[in-house]
């Protein structure tokens, strides 16, 4: 289905330079509404709903497993990882392509960061049973993730009725930022300890798509560290030097 180009490349460039970069540098987070427009946004929502209906979304793994506490009470989120190339993900692919363009314009202006790669997209659904996501930092220990980017898909969302607000606790600031997971809203924030955040209990089905952009150097270093950790036993020193 041909999507109407809601935003031109020059629109994206202006959006990145005039809105996203200044906000990320000043506050560490930024959201933009009406990014894809009604038609393309609805196409993404339809594809996510179909994934949910078809059972493609699986129970999210426990962030920090709490022995003996039943999963549902901690995390009711269901997730699936998509590259965008899968059948039925064409609209998601269109979204990812647009976000990639936005970030590539921002990257050169975000100081030393070299952002050349990203994760696959995590399609997430909170089923509306009161589950949320406990306060956490996405990348607390330099795993390479630099910018978290979340696209929200929830029409007619009322925070007072449905909860599900993303609350960011910007490090060192005296305020919190409450962000409603509204349809066709795109949010960016630094993935590291500058932005602890929580998903408050959701009482309606809450869909979102997240991608994480890597800082190439931090990612390469993290891979080196990880490789050392998983090196075969005989290559590790057996006795203290
Ligand atoms: C389902 N879900 C999440 O929703 C968030 C998260 O911070 N979401 C913020 C939001 O949806 O507004 C996560 O950070 C997350 C990390 C690993 C696995 C699943 C995860
Ligand atoms: Mn998170």
mmCIF file of C-alpha atoms and ligand atoms in Angstrom:
data_model
loop_
_atom_site.group_PDB
_atom_site.id
_atom_site.type_symbol
_atom_site.label_atom_id
_atom_site.label_comp_id
_atom_site.label_asym_id
_atom_site.label_seq_id
_atom_site.Cartn_x
_atom_site.Cartn_y
_atom_site.Cartn_z
ATOM 1 C CA UNK A 1 0.000 0.000 0.000
ATOM 2 C CA UNK A 2 1.667 3.255 -1.095
ATOM 3 C CA UNK A 3 2.098 5.590 1.854
ATOM 4 C CA UNK A 4 1.561 9.289 1.349
ATOM 5 C CA UNK A 5 4.854 10.961 2.214
ATOM 6 C CA UNK A 6 3.624 12.869 5.238
ATOM 7 C CA UNK A 7 6.984 14.427 5.883
ATOM 8 C CA UNK A 8 9.548 15.317 3.228
ATOM 9 C CA UNK A 9 13.266 14.800 3.797
ATOM 10 C CA UNK A 10 13.707 18.538 4.277
ATOM 11 C CA UNK A 11 10.906 18.477 6.861
ATOM 12 C CA UNK A 12 12.775 15.700 8.681
ATOM 13 C CA UNK A 13 16.024 17.619 8.504
ATOM 14 C CA UNK A 14 14.393 20.763 9.926
ATOM 15 C CA UNK A 15 12.650 18.697 12.628
ATOM 16 C CA UNK A 16 15.953 17.089 13.624
ATOM 17 C CA UNK A 17 17.946 20.308 13.698
ATOM 18 C CA UNK A 18 15.373 22.688 15.176
ATOM 19 C CA UNK A 19 13.610 20.356 17.597
ATOM 20 C CA UNK A 20 15.317 17.079 18.379
ATOM 21 C CA UNK A 21 18.983 18.060 18.687
ATOM 22 C CA UNK A 22 18.430 21.177 20.850
ATOM 23 C CA UNK A 23 16.050 19.286 23.163
ATOM 24 C CA UNK A 24 18.324 16.258 23.525
ATOM 25 C CA UNK A 25 21.270 18.530 24.324
ATOM 26 C CA UNK A 26 19.263 20.737 26.729
ATOM 27 C CA UNK A 27 16.958 18.240 28.457
ATOM 28 C CA UNK A 28 18.107 14.776 27.403
ATOM 29 C CA UNK A 29 14.739 13.856 25.878
ATOM 30 C CA UNK A 30 12.324 15.100 23.227
ATOM 31 C CA UNK A 31 9.071 14.003 21.660
ATOM 32 C CA UNK A 32 7.418 14.930 18.393
ATOM 33 C CA UNK A 33 3.736 14.433 17.520
ATOM 34 C CA UNK A 34 2.186 13.710 14.134
ATOM 35 C CA UNK A 35 5.359 12.203 12.680
ATOM 36 C CA UNK A 36 3.863 9.739 10.188
ATOM 37 C CA UNK A 37 0.402 11.257 9.899
ATOM 38 C CA UNK A 38 -2.951 9.499 10.284
ATOM 39 C CA UNK A 39 -2.712 7.117 7.321
ATOM 40 C CA UNK A 40 0.806 5.737 7.787
ATOM 41 C CA UNK A 41 0.419 5.779 11.590
ATOM 42 C CA UNK A 42 -2.769 3.742 11.299
ATOM 43 C CA UNK A 43 -1.015 1.285 8.984
ATOM 44 C CA UNK A 44 1.696 0.729 11.610
ATOM 45 C CA UNK A 45 -0.961 0.287 14.315
ATOM 46 C CA UNK A 46 -2.848 -2.249 12.186
ATOM 47 C CA UNK A 47 0.317 -4.303 11.686
ATOM 48 C CA UNK A 48 1.110 -4.245 15.401
ATOM 49 C CA UNK A 49 -2.461 -5.252 16.270
ATOM 50 C CA UNK A 50 -2.191 -8.155 13.818
ATOM 51 C CA UNK A 51 1.047 -9.291 15.498
ATOM 52 C CA UNK A 52 -0.759 -9.207 18.847
ATOM 53 C CA UNK A 53 -3.806 -11.057 17.481
ATOM 54 C CA UNK A 54 -1.671 -13.720 15.788
ATOM 55 C CA UNK A 55 0.298 -14.405 18.975
ATOM 56 C CA UNK A 56 3.584 -13.059 17.627
ATOM 57 C CA UNK A 57 4.116 -11.066 20.843
ATOM 58 C CA UNK A 58 5.619 -13.182 23.642
ATOM 59 C CA UNK A 59 5.880 -12.535 27.346
ATOM 60 C CA UNK A 60 8.663 -10.049 28.026
ATOM 61 C CA UNK A 61 11.602 -11.531 29.939
ATOM 62 C CA UNK A 62 11.926 -10.416 33.527
ATOM 63 C CA UNK A 63 14.263 -7.463 33.809
ATOM 64 C CA UNK A 64 15.596 -8.570 37.205
ATOM 65 C CA UNK A 65 13.963 -11.885 38.082
ATOM 66 C CA UNK A 66 12.430 -11.777 41.527
ATOM 67 C CA UNK A 67 12.319 -15.402 42.786
ATOM 68 C CA UNK A 68 8.892 -16.618 43.731
ATOM 69 C CA UNK A 69 7.092 -13.505 42.496
ATOM 70 C CA UNK A 70 4.696 -14.453 39.744
ATOM 71 C CA UNK A 71 5.713 -12.902 36.401
ATOM 72 C CA UNK A 72 2.385 -11.209 35.824
ATOM 73 C CA UNK A 73 2.752 -9.110 38.954
ATOM 74 C CA UNK A 74 6.084 -7.715 37.704
ATOM 75 C CA UNK A 75 5.934 -7.524 33.947
ATOM 76 C CA UNK A 76 2.898 -8.183 31.819
ATOM 77 C CA UNK A 77 4.518 -6.750 28.701
ATOM 78 C CA UNK A 78 4.602 -8.878 25.565
ATOM 79 C CA UNK A 79 7.285 -8.227 22.979
ATOM 80 C CA UNK A 80 8.537 -9.232 19.541
ATOM 81 C CA UNK A 81 11.736 -8.252 17.735
ATOM 82 C CA UNK A 82 11.344 -7.320 14.061
ATOM 83 C CA UNK A 83 13.806 -6.160 11.420
ATOM 84 C CA UNK A 84 10.970 -4.680 9.338
ATOM 85 C CA UNK A 85 11.671 -7.056 6.462
ATOM 86 C CA UNK A 86 9.097 -9.579 7.689
ATOM 87 C CA UNK A 87 5.860 -10.020 5.754
ATOM 88 C CA UNK A 88 3.176 -7.756 7.316
ATOM 89 C CA UNK A 89 5.796 -5.313 8.624
ATOM 90 C CA UNK A 90 5.982 -2.996 5.592
ATOM 91 C CA UNK A 91 4.508 -0.045 7.516
ATOM 92 C CA UNK A 92 6.864 -0.724 10.436
ATOM 93 C CA UNK A 93 9.729 -0.733 7.949
ATOM 94 C CA UNK A 94 8.561 2.646 6.620
ATOM 95 C CA UNK A 95 8.585 3.990 10.207
ATOM 96 C CA UNK A 96 12.077 2.619 10.910
ATOM 97 C CA UNK A 97 13.364 4.146 7.676
ATOM 98 C CA UNK A 98 11.995 7.538 8.681
ATOM 99 C CA UNK A 99 13.511 7.340 12.178
ATOM 100 C CA UNK A 100 16.866 6.274 10.676
ATOM 101 C CA UNK A 101 16.818 9.393 8.481
ATOM 102 C CA UNK A 102 15.966 11.606 11.461
ATOM 103 C CA UNK A 103 18.740 10.136 13.611
ATOM 104 C CA UNK A 104 21.315 10.298 10.812
ATOM 105 C CA UNK A 105 20.702 14.059 10.555
ATOM 106 C CA UNK A 106 20.914 14.425 14.345
ATOM 107 C CA UNK A 107 23.966 12.207 14.782
ATOM 108 C CA UNK A 108 26.457 14.615 13.236
ATOM 109 C CA UNK A 109 25.271 17.356 15.590
ATOM 110 C CA UNK A 110 25.189 15.406 18.839
ATOM 111 C CA UNK A 111 28.822 15.980 19.703
ATOM 112 C CA UNK A 112 31.267 13.115 19.705
ATOM 113 C CA UNK A 113 28.685 10.352 19.247
ATOM 114 C CA UNK A 114 29.180 8.192 16.149
ATOM 115 C CA UNK A 115 25.765 6.671 15.601
ATOM 116 C CA UNK A 116 25.856 4.322 12.660
ATOM 117 C CA UNK A 117 23.840 1.286 13.738
ATOM 118 C CA UNK A 118 20.768 0.359 15.736
ATOM 119 C CA UNK A 119 18.980 -2.581 17.284
ATOM 120 C CA UNK A 120 16.076 -4.377 15.675
ATOM 121 C CA UNK A 121 12.698 -2.919 16.567
ATOM 122 C CA UNK A 122 11.041 -4.123 19.761
ATOM 123 C CA UNK A 123 7.260 -4.197 19.329
ATOM 124 C CA UNK A 124 5.754 -4.066 22.837
ATOM 125 C CA UNK A 125 2.247 -4.474 24.212
ATOM 126 C CA UNK A 126 1.082 -3.927 27.774
ATOM 127 C CA UNK A 127 -2.172 -5.883 27.978
ATOM 128 C CA UNK A 128 -3.957 -3.406 30.233
ATOM 129 C CA UNK A 129 -4.071 -5.629 33.315
ATOM 130 C CA UNK A 130 -2.346 -3.015 35.463
ATOM 131 C CA UNK A 131 1.115 -4.183 34.489
ATOM 132 C CA UNK A 132 3.772 -1.549 33.872
ATOM 133 C CA UNK A 133 7.540 -1.544 33.922
ATOM 134 C CA UNK A 134 9.528 -0.798 37.073
ATOM 135 C CA UNK A 135 11.887 2.184 37.157
ATOM 136 C CA UNK A 136 15.087 1.357 35.262
ATOM 137 C CA UNK A 137 17.895 2.685 33.084
ATOM 138 C CA UNK A 138 18.009 1.157 29.594
ATOM 139 C CA UNK A 139 21.810 1.166 29.377
ATOM 140 C CA UNK A 140 23.349 1.469 32.869
ATOM 141 C CA UNK A 141 26.690 -0.184 32.024
ATOM 142 C CA UNK A 142 27.930 1.005 28.628
ATOM 143 C CA UNK A 143 26.496 -1.760 26.442
ATOM 144 C CA UNK A 144 26.675 0.624 23.473
ATOM 145 C CA UNK A 145 23.129 1.909 23.408
ATOM 146 C CA UNK A 146 23.125 5.693 23.118
ATOM 147 C CA UNK A 147 19.624 6.880 22.108
ATOM 148 C CA UNK A 148 16.305 5.194 22.910
ATOM 149 C CA UNK A 149 13.592 5.952 20.383
ATOM 150 C CA UNK A 150 9.985 4.975 21.083
ATOM 151 C CA UNK A 151 7.037 5.298 18.677
ATOM 152 C CA UNK A 152 3.638 5.207 20.425
ATOM 153 C CA UNK A 153 0.460 3.920 18.817
ATOM 154 C CA UNK A 154 -2.409 4.519 21.258
ATOM 155 C CA UNK A 155 -5.465 6.430 20.065
ATOM 156 C CA UNK A 156 -7.799 8.226 22.498
ATOM 157 C CA UNK A 157 -5.420 7.510 25.370
ATOM 158 C CA UNK A 158 -6.518 9.091 28.664
ATOM 159 C CA UNK A 159 -3.809 8.995 31.338
ATOM 160 C CA UNK A 160 -6.360 9.482 34.119
ATOM 161 C CA UNK A 161 -8.405 6.468 32.940
ATOM 162 C CA UNK A 162 -5.710 4.271 31.374
ATOM 163 C CA UNK A 163 -2.508 5.187 33.228
ATOM 164 C CA UNK A 164 0.410 3.888 31.158
ATOM 165 C CA UNK A 165 2.332 7.160 31.373
ATOM 166 C CA UNK A 166 6.076 7.000 30.771
ATOM 167 C CA UNK A 167 7.681 8.897 33.668
ATOM 168 C CA UNK A 168 11.285 9.979 33.098
ATOM 169 C CA UNK A 169 13.339 11.074 36.131
ATOM 170 C CA UNK A 170 16.046 13.166 34.449
ATOM 171 C CA UNK A 171 19.261 12.737 36.456
ATOM 172 C CA UNK A 172 20.048 15.702 38.656
ATOM 173 C CA UNK A 173 16.864 17.569 37.757
ATOM 174 C CA UNK A 174 14.195 18.588 40.274
ATOM 175 C CA UNK A 175 11.323 17.637 37.950
ATOM 176 C CA UNK A 176 9.973 14.474 36.316
ATOM 177 C CA UNK A 177 8.660 14.275 32.760
ATOM 178 C CA UNK A 178 5.327 12.501 32.249
ATOM 179 C CA UNK A 179 4.852 11.416 28.648
ATOM 180 C CA UNK A 180 1.549 9.955 27.430
ATOM 181 C CA UNK A 181 1.911 7.097 24.937
ATOM 182 C CA UNK A 182 -0.189 8.888 22.291
ATOM 183 C CA UNK A 183 -0.781 7.705 18.718
ATOM 184 C CA UNK A 184 1.845 8.885 16.206
ATOM 185 C CA UNK A 185 4.136 10.290 18.940
ATOM 186 C CA UNK A 186 7.880 9.751 18.576
ATOM 187 C CA UNK A 187 10.076 10.049 21.695
ATOM 188 C CA UNK A 188 13.857 10.192 21.947
ATOM 189 C CA UNK A 189 15.984 10.052 25.080
ATOM 190 C CA UNK A 190 19.573 9.243 26.084
ATOM 191 C CA UNK A 191 19.639 5.522 26.969
ATOM 192 C CA UNK A 192 22.147 5.865 29.808
ATOM 193 C CA UNK A 193 21.887 6.813 33.495
ATOM 194 C CA UNK A 194 20.744 10.332 32.596
ATOM 195 C CA UNK A 195 17.222 8.973 32.053
ATOM 196 C CA UNK A 196 15.863 6.518 34.610
ATOM 197 C CA UNK A 197 12.233 5.874 33.624
ATOM 198 C CA UNK A 198 9.193 3.745 34.438
ATOM 199 C CA UNK A 199 6.005 2.724 32.659
ATOM 200 C CA UNK A 200 3.164 3.315 35.065
ATOM 201 C CA UNK A 201 0.482 0.603 35.393
ATOM 202 C CA UNK A 202 -1.581 0.414 32.206
ATOM 203 C CA UNK A 203 -5.312 -0.255 32.274
ATOM 204 C CA UNK A 204 -5.848 -0.379 28.519
ATOM 205 C CA UNK A 205 -3.882 -2.161 25.801
ATOM 206 C CA UNK A 206 -0.727 -0.078 25.246
ATOM 207 C CA UNK A 207 1.356 -0.510 22.082
ATOM 208 C CA UNK A 208 4.817 0.932 21.367
ATOM 209 C CA UNK A 209 7.772 0.252 19.061
ATOM 210 C CA UNK A 210 11.283 0.886 20.394
ATOM 211 C CA UNK A 211 14.634 1.024 18.632
ATOM 212 C CA UNK A 212 17.993 1.676 20.301
ATOM 213 C CA UNK A 213 20.765 3.511 18.407
ATOM 214 C CA UNK A 214 24.329 2.496 19.190
ATOM 215 C CA UNK A 215 27.368 4.668 19.734
ATOM 216 C CA UNK A 216 29.782 2.717 17.522
ATOM 217 C CA UNK A 217 32.827 3.072 19.800
ATOM 218 C CA UNK A 218 30.964 2.162 22.987
ATOM 219 C CA UNK A 219 29.362 -0.780 21.148
ATOM 220 C CA UNK A 220 32.700 -2.072 19.876
ATOM 221 C CA UNK A 221 34.207 -1.778 23.367
ATOM 222 C CA UNK A 222 31.210 -3.579 24.897
ATOM 223 C CA UNK A 223 31.612 -6.405 22.353
ATOM 224 C CA UNK A 224 35.306 -6.702 23.269
ATOM 225 C CA UNK A 225 34.441 -6.843 26.960
ATOM 226 C CA UNK A 226 31.697 -9.381 26.310
ATOM 227 C CA UNK A 227 34.022 -11.540 24.190
ATOM 228 C CA UNK A 228 36.554 -11.590 27.054
ATOM 229 C CA UNK A 229 33.821 -12.664 29.453
ATOM 230 C CA UNK A 230 32.736 -15.503 27.218
ATOM 231 C CA UNK A 231 36.263 -16.523 26.216
ATOM 232 C CA UNK A 232 36.826 -20.322 26.520
ATOM 233 C CA UNK A 233 38.020 -21.331 29.990
ATOM 234 C CA UNK A 234 41.516 -22.332 28.886
ATOM 235 C CA UNK A 235 42.244 -18.809 27.721
ATOM 236 C CA UNK A 236 41.447 -17.302 31.113
ATOM 237 C CA UNK A 237 44.146 -17.179 33.763
ATOM 238 C CA UNK A 238 43.613 -20.276 35.938
ATOM 239 C CA UNK A 239 45.550 -19.046 38.950
ATOM 240 C CA UNK A 240 46.071 -15.523 40.306
ATOM 241 C CA UNK A 241 49.259 -14.010 38.799
HETATM 242 C C1 LIG B 1 8.528 -3.697 27.267
HETATM 243 N N1 LIG B 1 9.700 -2.853 27.613
HETATM 244 C C2 LIG B 1 9.515 -1.516 27.836
HETATM 245 O O1 LIG B 1 8.318 -1.000 27.711
HETATM 246 C C3 LIG B 1 10.592 -0.676 28.163
HETATM 247 C C4 LIG B 1 10.389 0.756 28.392
HETATM 248 O O2 LIG B 1 11.198 1.428 29.025
HETATM 249 N N2 LIG B 1 9.267 1.289 27.839
HETATM 250 C C5 LIG B 1 8.982 2.677 27.922
HETATM 251 C C6 LIG B 1 7.641 2.979 27.286
HETATM 252 O O3 LIG B 1 7.046 2.043 26.697
HETATM 253 O O4 LIG B 1 7.173 4.125 27.372
HETATM 254 C C7 LIG B 1 11.880 -1.233 28.231
HETATM 255 O O5 LIG B 1 12.877 -0.501 28.478
HETATM 256 C C8 LIG B 1 12.061 -2.653 27.990
HETATM 257 C C9 LIG B 1 13.351 -3.231 28.063
HETATM 258 C C10 LIG B 1 13.502 -4.604 27.833
HETATM 259 C C11 LIG B 1 12.394 -5.404 27.529
HETATM 260 C C12 LIG B 1 11.123 -4.836 27.454
HETATM 261 C C13 LIG B 1 10.953 -3.446 27.686
HETATM 262 MN MN1 LIG B 2 13.265 1.434 29.100
#
